[in-house]
Short mmCIF file of C-alpha atoms in Angstrom, two decimals:
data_model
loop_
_atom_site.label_atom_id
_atom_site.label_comp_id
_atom_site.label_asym_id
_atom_site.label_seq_id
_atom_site.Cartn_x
_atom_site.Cartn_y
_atom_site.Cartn_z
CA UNK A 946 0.00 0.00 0.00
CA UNK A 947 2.82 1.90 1.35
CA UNK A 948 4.71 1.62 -2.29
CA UNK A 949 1.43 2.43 -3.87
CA UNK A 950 0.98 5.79 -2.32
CA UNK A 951 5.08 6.10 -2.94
CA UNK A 952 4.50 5.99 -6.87
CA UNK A 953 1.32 8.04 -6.92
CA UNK A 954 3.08 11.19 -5.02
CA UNK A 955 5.78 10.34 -7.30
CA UNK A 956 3.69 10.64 -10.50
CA UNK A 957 2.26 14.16 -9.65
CA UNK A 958 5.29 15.19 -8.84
CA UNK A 959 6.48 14.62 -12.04
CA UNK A 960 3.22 16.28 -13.39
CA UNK A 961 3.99 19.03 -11.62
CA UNK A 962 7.35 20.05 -13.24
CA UNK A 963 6.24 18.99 -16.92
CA UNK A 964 3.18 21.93 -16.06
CA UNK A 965 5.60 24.15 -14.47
CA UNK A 966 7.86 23.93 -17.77
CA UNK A 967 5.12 23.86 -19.90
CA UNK A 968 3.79 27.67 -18.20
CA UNK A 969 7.19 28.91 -18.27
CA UNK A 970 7.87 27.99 -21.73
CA UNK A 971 4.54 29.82 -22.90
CA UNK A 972 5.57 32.92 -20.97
CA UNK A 973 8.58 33.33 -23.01
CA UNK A 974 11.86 34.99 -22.18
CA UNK A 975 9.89 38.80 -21.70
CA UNK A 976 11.70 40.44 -18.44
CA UNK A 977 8.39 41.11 -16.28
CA UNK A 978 6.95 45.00 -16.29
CA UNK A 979 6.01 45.76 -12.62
CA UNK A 980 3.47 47.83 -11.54
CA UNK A 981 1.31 47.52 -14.62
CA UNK A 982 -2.19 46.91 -13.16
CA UNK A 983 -4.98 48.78 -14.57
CA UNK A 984 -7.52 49.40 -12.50
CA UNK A 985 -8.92 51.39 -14.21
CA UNK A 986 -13.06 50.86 -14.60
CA UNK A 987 -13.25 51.55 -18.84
CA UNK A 988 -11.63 52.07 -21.59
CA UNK A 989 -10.03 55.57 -22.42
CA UNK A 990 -10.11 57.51 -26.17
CA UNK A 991 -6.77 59.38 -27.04
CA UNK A 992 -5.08 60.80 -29.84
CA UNK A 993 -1.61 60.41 -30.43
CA UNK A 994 0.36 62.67 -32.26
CA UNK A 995 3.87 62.17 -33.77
CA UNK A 996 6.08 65.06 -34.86
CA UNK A 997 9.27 65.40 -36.40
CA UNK A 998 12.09 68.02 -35.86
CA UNK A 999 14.41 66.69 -37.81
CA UNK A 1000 15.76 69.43 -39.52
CA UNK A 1001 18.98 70.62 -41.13
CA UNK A 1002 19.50 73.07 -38.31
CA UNK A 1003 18.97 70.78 -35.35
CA UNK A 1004 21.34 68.07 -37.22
CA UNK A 1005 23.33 69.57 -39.83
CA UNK A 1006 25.97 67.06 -40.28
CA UNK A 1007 25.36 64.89 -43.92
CA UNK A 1008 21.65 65.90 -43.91
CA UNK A 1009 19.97 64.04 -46.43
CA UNK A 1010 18.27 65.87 -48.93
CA UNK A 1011 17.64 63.61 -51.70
CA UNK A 1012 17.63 60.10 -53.13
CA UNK A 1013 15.74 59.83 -50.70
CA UNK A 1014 15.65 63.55 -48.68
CA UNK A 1015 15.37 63.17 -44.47
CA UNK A 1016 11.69 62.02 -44.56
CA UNK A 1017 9.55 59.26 -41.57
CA UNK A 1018 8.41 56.23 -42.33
CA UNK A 1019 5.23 54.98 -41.01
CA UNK A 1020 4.28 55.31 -37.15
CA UNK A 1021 3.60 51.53 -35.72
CA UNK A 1022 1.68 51.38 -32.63
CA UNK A 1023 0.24 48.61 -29.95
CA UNK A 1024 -1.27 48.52 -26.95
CA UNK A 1025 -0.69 45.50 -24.33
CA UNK A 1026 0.27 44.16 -21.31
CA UNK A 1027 3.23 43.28 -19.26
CA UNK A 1028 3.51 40.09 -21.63
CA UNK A 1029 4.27 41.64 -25.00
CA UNK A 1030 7.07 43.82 -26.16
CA UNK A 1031 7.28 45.00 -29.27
CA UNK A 1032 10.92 46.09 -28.72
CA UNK A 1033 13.64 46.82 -25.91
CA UNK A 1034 16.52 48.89 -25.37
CA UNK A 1035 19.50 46.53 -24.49
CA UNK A 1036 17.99 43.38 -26.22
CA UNK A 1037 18.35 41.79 -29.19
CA UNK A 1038 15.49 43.10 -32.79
CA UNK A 1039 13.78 40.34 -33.39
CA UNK A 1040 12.80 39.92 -37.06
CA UNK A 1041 10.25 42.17 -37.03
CA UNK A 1042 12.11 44.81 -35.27
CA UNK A 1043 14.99 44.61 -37.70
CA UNK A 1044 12.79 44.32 -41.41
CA UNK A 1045 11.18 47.17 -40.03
CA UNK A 1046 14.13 49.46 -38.81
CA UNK A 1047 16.31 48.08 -42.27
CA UNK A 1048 13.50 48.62 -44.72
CA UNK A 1049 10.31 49.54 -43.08
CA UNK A 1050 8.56 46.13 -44.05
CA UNK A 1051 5.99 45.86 -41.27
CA UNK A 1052 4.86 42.17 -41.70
CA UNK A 1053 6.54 40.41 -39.09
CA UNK A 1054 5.70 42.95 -36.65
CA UNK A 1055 2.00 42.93 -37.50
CA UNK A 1056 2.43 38.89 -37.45
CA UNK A 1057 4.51 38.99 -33.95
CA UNK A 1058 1.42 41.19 -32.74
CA UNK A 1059 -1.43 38.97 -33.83
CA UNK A 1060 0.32 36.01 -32.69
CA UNK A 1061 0.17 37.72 -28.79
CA UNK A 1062 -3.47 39.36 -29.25
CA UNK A 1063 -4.43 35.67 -29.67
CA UNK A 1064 -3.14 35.13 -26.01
CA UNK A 1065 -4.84 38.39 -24.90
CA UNK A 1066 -1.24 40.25 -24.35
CA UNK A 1067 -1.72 42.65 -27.17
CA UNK A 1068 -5.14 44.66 -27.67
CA UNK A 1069 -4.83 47.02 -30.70
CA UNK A 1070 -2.38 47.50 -33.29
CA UNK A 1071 -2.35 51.26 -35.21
CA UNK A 1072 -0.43 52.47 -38.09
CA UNK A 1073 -0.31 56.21 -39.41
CA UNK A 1074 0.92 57.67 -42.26
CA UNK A 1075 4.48 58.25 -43.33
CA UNK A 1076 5.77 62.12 -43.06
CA UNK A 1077 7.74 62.87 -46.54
CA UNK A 1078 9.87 65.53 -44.78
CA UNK A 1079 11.90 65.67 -41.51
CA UNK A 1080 9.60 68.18 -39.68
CA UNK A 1081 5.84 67.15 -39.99
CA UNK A 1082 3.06 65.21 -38.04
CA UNK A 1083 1.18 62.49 -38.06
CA UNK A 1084 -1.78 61.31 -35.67
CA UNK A 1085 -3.96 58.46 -35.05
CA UNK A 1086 -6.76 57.95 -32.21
CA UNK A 1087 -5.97 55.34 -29.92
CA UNK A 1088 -8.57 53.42 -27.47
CA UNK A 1089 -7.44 51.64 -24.53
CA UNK A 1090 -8.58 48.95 -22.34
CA UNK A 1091 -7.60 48.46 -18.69
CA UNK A 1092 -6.52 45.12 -19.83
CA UNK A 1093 -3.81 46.68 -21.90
CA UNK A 1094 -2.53 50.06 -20.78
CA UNK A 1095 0.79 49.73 -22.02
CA UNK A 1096 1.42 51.04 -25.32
CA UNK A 1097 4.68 50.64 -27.45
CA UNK A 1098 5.33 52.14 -30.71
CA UNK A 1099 8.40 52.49 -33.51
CA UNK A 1100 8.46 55.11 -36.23
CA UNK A 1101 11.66 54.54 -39.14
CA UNK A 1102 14.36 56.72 -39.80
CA UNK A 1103 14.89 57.08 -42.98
CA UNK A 1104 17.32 57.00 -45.15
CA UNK A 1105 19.24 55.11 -42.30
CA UNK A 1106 20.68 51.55 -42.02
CA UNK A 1107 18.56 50.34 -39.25
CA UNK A 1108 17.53 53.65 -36.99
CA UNK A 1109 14.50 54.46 -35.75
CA UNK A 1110 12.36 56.26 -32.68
CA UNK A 1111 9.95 54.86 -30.61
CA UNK A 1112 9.16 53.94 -27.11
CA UNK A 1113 8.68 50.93 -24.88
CA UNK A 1114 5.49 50.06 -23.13
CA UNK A 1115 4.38 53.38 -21.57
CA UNK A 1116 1.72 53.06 -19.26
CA UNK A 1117 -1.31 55.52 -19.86
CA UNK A 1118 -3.20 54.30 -16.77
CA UNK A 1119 -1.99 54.95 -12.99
CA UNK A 1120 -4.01 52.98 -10.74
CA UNK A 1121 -7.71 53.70 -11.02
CA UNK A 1122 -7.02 56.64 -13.42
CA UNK A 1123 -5.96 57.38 -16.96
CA UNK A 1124 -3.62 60.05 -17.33
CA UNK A 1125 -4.42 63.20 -19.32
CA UNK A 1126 -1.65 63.78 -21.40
CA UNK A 1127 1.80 62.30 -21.69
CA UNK A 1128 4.49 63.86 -24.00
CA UNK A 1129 8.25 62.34 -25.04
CA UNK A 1130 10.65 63.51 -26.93
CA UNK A 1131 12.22 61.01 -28.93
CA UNK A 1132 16.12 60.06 -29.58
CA UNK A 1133 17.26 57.78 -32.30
CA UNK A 1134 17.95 54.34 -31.52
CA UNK A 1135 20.01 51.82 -33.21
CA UNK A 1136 18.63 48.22 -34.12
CA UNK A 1137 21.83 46.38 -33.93
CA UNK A 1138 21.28 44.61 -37.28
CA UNK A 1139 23.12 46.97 -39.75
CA UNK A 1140 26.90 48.28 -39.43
CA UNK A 1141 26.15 51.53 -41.37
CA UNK A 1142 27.45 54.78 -39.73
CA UNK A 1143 25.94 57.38 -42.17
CA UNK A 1144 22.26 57.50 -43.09
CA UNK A 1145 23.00 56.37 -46.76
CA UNK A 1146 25.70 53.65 -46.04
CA UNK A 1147 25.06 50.17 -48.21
CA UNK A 1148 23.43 47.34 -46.05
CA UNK A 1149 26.24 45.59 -44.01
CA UNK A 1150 24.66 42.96 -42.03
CA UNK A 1151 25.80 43.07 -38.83
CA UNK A 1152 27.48 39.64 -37.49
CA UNK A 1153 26.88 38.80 -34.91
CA UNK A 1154 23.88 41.26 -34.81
CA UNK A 1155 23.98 43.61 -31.52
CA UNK A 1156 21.49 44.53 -29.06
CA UNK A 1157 19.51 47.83 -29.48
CA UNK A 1158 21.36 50.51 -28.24
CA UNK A 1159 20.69 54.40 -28.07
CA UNK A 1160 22.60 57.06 -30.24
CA UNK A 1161 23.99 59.41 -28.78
CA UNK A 1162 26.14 62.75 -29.40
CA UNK A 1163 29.26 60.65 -29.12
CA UNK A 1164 28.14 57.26 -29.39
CA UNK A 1165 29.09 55.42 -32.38
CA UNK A 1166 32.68 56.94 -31.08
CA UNK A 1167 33.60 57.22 -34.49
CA UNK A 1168 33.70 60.77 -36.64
CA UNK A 1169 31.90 59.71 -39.86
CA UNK A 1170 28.49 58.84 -37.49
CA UNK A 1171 26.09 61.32 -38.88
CA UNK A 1172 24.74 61.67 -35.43
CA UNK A 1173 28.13 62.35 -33.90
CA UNK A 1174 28.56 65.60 -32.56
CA UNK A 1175 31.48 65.83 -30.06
CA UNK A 1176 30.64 69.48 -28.99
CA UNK A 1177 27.23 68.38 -27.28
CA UNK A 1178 26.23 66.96 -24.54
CA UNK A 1179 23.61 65.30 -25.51
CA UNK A 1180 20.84 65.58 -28.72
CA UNK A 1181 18.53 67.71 -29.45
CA UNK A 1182 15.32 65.83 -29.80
CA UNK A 1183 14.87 64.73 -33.38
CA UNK A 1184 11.26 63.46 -32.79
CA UNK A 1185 8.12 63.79 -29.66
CA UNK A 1186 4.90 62.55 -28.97
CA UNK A 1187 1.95 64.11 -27.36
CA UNK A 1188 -0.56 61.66 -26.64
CA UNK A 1189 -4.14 63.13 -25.24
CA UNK A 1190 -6.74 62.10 -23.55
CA UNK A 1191 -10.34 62.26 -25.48
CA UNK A 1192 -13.78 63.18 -24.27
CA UNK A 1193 -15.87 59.87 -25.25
CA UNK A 1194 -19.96 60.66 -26.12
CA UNK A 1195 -21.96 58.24 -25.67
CA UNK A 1196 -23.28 58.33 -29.08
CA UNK A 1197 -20.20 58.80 -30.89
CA UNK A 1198 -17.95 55.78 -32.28
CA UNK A 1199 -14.45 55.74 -31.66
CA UNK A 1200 -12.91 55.82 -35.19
CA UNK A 1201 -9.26 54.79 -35.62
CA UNK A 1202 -7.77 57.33 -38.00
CA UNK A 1203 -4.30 57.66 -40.38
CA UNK A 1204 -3.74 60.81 -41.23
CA UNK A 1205 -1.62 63.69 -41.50
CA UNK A 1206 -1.88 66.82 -39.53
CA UNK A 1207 -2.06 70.23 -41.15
CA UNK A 1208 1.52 72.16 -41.52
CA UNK A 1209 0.24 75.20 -39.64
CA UNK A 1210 0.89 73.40 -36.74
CA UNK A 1211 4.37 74.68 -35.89
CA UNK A 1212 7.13 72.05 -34.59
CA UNK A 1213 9.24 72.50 -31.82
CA UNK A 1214 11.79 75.39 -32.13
CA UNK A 1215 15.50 74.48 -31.54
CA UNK A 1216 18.45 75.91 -31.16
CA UNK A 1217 20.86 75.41 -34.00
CA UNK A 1218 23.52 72.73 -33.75
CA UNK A 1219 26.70 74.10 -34.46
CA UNK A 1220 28.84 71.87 -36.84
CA UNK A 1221 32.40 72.22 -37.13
CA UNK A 1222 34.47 72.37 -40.07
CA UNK A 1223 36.26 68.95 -41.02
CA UNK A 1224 39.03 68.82 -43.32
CA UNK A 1225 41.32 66.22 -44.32
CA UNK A 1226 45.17 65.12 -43.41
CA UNK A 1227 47.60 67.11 -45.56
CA UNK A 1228 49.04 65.60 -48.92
CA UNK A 1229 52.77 65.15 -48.94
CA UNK A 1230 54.90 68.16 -49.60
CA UNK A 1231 55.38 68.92 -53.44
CA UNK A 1232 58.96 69.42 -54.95
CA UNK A 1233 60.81 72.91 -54.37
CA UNK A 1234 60.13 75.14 -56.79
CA UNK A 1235 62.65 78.04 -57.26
CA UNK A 1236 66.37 78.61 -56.95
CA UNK A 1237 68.30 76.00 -55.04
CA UNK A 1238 70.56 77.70 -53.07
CA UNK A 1239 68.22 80.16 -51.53
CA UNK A 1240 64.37 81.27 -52.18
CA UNK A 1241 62.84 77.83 -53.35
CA UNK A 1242 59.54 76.77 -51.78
CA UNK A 1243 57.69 73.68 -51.72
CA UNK A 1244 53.95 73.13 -50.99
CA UNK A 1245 51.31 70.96 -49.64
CA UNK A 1246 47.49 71.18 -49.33
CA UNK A 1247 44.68 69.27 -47.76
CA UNK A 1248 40.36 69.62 -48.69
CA UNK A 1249 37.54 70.26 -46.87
CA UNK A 1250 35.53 67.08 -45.70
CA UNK A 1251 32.23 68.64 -44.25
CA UNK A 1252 31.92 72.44 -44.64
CA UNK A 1253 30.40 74.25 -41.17
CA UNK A 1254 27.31 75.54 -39.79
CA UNK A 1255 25.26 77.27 -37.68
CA UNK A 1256 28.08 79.36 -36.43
CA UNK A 1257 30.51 75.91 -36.16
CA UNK A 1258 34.52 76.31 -36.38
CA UNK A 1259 35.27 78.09 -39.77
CA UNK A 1260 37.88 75.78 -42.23
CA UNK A 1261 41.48 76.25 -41.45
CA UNK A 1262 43.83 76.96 -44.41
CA UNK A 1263 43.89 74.18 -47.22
CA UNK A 1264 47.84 75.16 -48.32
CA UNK A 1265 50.72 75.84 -46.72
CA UNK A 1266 54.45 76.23 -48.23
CA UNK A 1267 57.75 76.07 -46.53
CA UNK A 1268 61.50 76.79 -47.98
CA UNK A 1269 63.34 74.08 -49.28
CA UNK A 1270 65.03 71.31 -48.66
CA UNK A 1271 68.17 71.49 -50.88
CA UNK A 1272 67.72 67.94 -52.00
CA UNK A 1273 64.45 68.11 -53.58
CA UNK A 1274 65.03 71.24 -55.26
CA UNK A 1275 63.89 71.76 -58.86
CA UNK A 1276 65.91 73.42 -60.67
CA UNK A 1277 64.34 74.99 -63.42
CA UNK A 1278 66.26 75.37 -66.83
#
């Protein structure tokens, strides 16, 4: 009897750790969000509005203005819970993360979504329109449920080889309440998939890829990073958000809407970015040119890499001569 009971406590034991595997396996390897409970008692209306500053004063340095000029993809949003992230600063783009960031294919995130609104971790998924400039808006109306407060979104950089804005699960409700009106600004962030410093450099895969990382003023430490601008402390803001809370009527549907917002709204003013001059290393010295004993010169020059702006260091001189060295005096006939 004894043995009997032995193998039966035995057997759910074992049952046990198969379901224990089985639930962590399902959760997936998501680090937890804490302090994400909604209490909220309904949903909440709100309309989100992107805007870009990216403009040739704010970031002067290789500013592109054509094939393709400085311009923003489309804005991808989604609410959900602590269970979904769409992406994360300090892990690894998943494929959807890095088709959208390379190319701004939005497939695989849209699939990646669907996939976790099936297990209730994702409630809505909202795109807007793209912005064909670097200073413009965009907006879309949003409606959340307590269920899902949190609300992640990505917007494309483009051109770029993987860069793009966005943030990580926000929470729009605290506690029992939804909050009025949240606003970010935005800094760009680098995917980890692409090894291009300049926003038109050729696709380089990255191998192995790298986590998501932010960009900062000096971070790619390296001086052909169009965002790399030793002099500052930080960026200025090259993107925000405003996201607002709506008045609901009862007799009034909650439309979600693409569309672009009307250019008399004014973005952001900045202060110019200075940009220093860059010039290259000197050529080697050219042969002397005059009499040999006495009066001969010889001369060298260098080019300017990235002209300045917005009040940035003016461009050194380009030639400089020096007398010469007996032995590599011309003599001229």
């Amino acid at each position: 009897m004894k043995s009997s009971e032995h193998l039966t406590c035995g057997w759910l034991q074992q049952l046990l750790v198969v379901l224990l595997k089985l639930c962590l396996t399902f959760a997936g390897p998501l680090r937890p969000l804490n302090g994400t409970d909604c209490t909220a008692k309904g949903p909440a209306s709100y309309i989100l509005v992107f805007t870009g500053h990216w403009s040739p004063q704010a970031f002067p340095k290789q500013y592109p203005l054509f094939r393709p000029p400085a311009q923003w993809s489309k804005l991808i949003a989604v609410s959900h819970n602590r269970h979904f992230r769409l992406w994360e600063h300090g892990a690894p783009a998943g494929a959807g993360v890095q088709s959208f960031s390379e190319v701004g294919v939005t497939v695989e995130l849209m699939k990646a979504a669907k996939e976790a609104r099936k297990r209730r971790a994702v409630g809505a998924m909202h795109r807007t329109a793209g912005i064909p400039n670097g200073i413009g808006h965009s907006s879309t109306e949003l409606l959340m449920q307590p269920r899902g407060s949190l609300l992640s979104l990505m917007v494309k950089i483009i051109p770029s080889p993987d860069w793009f804005v966005g943030v990580d699960s926000i929470n729009l409700c605290e506690g029992s309440q939804w909050k009025q009106e949240v606003t970010i600004d935005l800094h760009p962030y680098d995917a980890g998939t692409d090894s291009g410093f300049t926003f038109s450099s050729p696709n380089f895969p990255t191998s192995p890829r790298e986590n998501i990382t932010k960009i900062t003023s000096e971070m790619p430490n390296h001086p052909a990073n169009s965002f790399y601008y030793p002099r500052l402390k930080e960026l200025p803001p090259i993107a925000s958000i405003r996201i607002t809370q709506q008045s609901r009527s009862s007799d009034r549907q909650i439309l979600m809407s693409n569309h672009i917002l009307p250019n008399s709204i004014n973005p952001r003013r900045f202060f110019a970015t200075p940009l220093d001059c860059e010039v290259s290393l000197w050529s080697s010295w050219g042969l002397c040119l005059g009499p040999c004993s006495r009066g001969g010169v010889r001369h060298r020059t260098r080019y300017i890499l990235l002209r300045p702006a917005n009040a940035g260091v003016p461009c050194p001189e380009l030639e400089e001569q020096a007398e010469c060295v007996p032995r590599s005096c011309m003599r001229l006939q």
